[in-house]
CSV table of N, CA and C in Angstrom, one decimal:
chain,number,residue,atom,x,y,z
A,1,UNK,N,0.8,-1.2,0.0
A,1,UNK,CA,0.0,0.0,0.0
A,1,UNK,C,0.9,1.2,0.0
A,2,UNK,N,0.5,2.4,-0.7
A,2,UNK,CA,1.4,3.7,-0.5
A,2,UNK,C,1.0,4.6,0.8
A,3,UNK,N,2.0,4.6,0.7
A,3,UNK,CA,2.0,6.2,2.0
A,3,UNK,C,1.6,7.6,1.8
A,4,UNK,N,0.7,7.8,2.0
A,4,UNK,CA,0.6,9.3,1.3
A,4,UNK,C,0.6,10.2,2.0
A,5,UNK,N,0.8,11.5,1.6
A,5,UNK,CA,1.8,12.7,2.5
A,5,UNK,C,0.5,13.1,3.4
A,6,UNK,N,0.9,13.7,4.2
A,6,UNK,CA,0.6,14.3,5.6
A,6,UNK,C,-0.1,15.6,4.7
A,7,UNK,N,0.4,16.4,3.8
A,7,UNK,CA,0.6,17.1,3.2
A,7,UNK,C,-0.4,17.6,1.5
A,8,UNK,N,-0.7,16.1,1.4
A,8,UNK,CA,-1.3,16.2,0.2
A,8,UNK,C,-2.4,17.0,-0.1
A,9,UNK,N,-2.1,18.0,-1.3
A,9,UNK,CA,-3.0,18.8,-1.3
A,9,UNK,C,-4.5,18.3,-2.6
A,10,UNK,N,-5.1,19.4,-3.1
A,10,UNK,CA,-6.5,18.7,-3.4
A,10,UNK,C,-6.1,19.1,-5.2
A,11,UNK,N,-6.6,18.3,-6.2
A,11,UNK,CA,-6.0,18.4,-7.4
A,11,UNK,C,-6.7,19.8,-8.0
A,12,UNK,N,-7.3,20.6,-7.6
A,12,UNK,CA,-7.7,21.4,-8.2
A,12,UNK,C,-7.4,22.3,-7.2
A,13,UNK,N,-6.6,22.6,-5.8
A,13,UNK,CA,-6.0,23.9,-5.6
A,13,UNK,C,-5.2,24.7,-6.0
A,14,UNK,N,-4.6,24.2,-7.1
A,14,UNK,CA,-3.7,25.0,-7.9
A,14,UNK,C,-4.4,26.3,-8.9
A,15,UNK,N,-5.6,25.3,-9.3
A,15,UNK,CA,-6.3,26.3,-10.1
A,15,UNK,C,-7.1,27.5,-9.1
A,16,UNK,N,-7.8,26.9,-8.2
A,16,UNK,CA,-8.6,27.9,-7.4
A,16,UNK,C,-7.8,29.2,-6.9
A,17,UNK,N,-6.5,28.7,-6.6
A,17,UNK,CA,-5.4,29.9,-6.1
A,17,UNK,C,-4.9,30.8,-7.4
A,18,UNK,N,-5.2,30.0,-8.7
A,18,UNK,CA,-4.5,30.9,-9.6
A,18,UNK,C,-6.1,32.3,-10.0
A,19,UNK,N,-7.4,31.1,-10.0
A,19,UNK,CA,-8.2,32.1,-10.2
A,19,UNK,C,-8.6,33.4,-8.9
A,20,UNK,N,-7.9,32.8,-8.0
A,20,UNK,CA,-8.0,34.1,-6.9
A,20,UNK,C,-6.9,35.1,-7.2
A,21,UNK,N,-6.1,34.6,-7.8
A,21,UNK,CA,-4.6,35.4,-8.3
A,21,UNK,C,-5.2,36.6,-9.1
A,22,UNK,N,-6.0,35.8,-9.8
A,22,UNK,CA,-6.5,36.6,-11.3
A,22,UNK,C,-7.4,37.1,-10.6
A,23,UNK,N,-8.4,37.4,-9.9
A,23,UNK,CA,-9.6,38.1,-9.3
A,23,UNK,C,-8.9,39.3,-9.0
A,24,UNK,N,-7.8,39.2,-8.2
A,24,UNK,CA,-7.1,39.9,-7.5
A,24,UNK,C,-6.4,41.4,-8.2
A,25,UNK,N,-5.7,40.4,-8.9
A,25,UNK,CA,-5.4,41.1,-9.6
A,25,UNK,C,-6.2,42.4,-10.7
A,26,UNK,N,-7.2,41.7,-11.4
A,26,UNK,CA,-8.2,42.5,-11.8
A,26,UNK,C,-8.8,43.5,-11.1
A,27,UNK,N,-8.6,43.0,-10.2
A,27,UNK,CA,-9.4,44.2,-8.6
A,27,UNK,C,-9.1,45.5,-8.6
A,28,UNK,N,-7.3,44.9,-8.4
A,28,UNK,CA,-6.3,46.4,-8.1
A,28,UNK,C,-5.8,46.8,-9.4
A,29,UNK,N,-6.2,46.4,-10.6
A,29,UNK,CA,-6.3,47.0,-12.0
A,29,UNK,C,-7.0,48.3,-12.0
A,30,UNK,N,-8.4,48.1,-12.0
A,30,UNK,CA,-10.0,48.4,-11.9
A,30,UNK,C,-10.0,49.4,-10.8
A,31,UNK,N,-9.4,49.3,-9.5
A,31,UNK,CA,-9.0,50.4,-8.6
A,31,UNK,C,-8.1,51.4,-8.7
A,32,UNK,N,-6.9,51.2,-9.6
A,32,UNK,CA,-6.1,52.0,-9.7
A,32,UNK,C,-5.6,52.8,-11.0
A,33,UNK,N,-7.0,52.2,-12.5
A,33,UNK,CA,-6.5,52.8,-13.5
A,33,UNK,C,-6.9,53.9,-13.5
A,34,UNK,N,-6.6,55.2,-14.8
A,34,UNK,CA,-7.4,56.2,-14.9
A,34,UNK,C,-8.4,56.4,-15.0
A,35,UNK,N,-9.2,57.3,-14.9
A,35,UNK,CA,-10.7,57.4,-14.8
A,35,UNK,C,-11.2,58.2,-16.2
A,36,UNK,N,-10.1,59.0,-16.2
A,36,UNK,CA,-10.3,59.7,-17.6
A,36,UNK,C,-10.4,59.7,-19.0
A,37,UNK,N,-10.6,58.2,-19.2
A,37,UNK,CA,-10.2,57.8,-20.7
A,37,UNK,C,-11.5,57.9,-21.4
A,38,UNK,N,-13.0,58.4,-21.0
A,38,UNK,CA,-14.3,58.4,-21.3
A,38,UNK,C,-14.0,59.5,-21.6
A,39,UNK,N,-13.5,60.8,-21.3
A,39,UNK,CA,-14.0,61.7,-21.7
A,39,UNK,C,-12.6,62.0,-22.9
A,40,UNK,N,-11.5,61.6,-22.7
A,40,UNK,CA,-10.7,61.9,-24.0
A,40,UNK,C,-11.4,60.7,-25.2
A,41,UNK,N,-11.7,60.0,-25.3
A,41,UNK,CA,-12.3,59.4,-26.4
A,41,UNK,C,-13.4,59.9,-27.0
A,42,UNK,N,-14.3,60.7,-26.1
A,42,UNK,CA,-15.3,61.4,-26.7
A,42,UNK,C,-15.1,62.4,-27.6
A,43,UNK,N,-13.8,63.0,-26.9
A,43,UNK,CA,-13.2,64.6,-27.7
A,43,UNK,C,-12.7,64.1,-28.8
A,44,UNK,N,-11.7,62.9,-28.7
A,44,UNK,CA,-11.2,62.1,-30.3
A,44,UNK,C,-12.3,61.8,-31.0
A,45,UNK,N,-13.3,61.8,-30.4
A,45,UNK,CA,-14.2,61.2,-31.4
A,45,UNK,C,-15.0,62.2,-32.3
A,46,UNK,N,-15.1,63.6,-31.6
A,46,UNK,CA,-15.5,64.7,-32.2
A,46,UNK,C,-14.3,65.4,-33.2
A,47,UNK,N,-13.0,65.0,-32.5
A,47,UNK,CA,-12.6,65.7,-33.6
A,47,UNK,C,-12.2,64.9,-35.1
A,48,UNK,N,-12.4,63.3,-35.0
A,48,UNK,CA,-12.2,62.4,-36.0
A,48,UNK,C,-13.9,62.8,-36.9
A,49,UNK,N,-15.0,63.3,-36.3
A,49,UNK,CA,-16.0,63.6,-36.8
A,49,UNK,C,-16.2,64.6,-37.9
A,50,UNK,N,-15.3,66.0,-37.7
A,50,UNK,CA,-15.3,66.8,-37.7
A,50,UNK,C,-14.3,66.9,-39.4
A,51,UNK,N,-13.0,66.3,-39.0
A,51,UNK,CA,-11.9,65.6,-40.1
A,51,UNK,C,-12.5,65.4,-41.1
A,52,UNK,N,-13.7,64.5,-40.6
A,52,UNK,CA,-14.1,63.4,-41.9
A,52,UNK,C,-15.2,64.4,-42.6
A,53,UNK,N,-16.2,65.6,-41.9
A,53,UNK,CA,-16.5,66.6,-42.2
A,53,UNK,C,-15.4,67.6,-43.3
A,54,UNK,N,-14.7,67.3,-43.2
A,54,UNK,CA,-13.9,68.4,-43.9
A,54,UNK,C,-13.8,67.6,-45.2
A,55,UNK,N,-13.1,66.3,-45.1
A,55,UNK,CA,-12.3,65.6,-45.9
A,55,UNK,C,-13.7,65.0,-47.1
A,56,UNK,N,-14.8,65.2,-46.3
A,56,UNK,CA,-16.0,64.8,-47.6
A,56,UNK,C,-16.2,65.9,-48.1
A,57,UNK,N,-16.2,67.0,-47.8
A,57,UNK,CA,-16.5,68.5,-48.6
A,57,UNK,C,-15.6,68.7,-49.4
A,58,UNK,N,-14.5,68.0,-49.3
A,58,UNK,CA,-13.3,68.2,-50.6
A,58,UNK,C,-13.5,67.3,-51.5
A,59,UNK,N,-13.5,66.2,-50.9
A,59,UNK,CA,-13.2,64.8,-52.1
A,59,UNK,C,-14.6,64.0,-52.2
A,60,UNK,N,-15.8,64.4,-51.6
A,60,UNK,CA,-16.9,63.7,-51.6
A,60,UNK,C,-18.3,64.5,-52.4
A,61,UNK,N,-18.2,65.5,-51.9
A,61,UNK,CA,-19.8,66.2,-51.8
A,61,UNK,C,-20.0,66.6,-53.5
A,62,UNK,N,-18.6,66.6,-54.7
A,62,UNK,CA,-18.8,67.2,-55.8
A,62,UNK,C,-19.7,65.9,-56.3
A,63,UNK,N,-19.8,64.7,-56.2
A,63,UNK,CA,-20.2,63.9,-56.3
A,63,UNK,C,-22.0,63.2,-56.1
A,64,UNK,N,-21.4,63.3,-54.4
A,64,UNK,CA,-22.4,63.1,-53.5
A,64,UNK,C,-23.5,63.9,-53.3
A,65,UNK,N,-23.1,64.7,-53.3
A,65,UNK,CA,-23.9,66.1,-52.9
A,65,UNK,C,-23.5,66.1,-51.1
A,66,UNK,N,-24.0,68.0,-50.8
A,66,UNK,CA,-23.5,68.3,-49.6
A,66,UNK,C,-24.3,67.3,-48.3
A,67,UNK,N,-25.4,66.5,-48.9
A,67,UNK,CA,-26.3,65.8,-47.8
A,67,UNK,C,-25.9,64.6,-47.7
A,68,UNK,N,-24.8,64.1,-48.7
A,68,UNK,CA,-24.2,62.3,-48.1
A,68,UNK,C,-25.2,61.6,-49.3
């Protein structure tokens, strides 16, 4: 018969410790990134709006007309 350790642990603690790793970690991601990236994407997004406004009044609208 085998001996088995005093010690032996359970075959799926490896994982459960890794997915607490990963919780964890996510946690203090989520708590400590910037908060401000909603309102700079908005402003990029107005001014990529605004670009593509220009850029169809030159190369689009003789075509299109000024309504798309």
């Amino acid at each position: 018969m085998k001996k088995l350790s005093a010690r032996r642990r359970h075959p799926l603690a490896a994982v459960v410790v890794l997915l607490l790793a990963l919780a964890a970690t996510g946690g203090l991601y989520a708590a400590f990134a910037p908060a401000g990236t909603a309102q700079a994407d908005e402003t990029a997004q107005s001014l990529a709006i605004e670009e593509g406004k220009k850029l169809y009044s030159v190369g689009c609208a003789s075509c299109h007309g000024t309504g798309g």
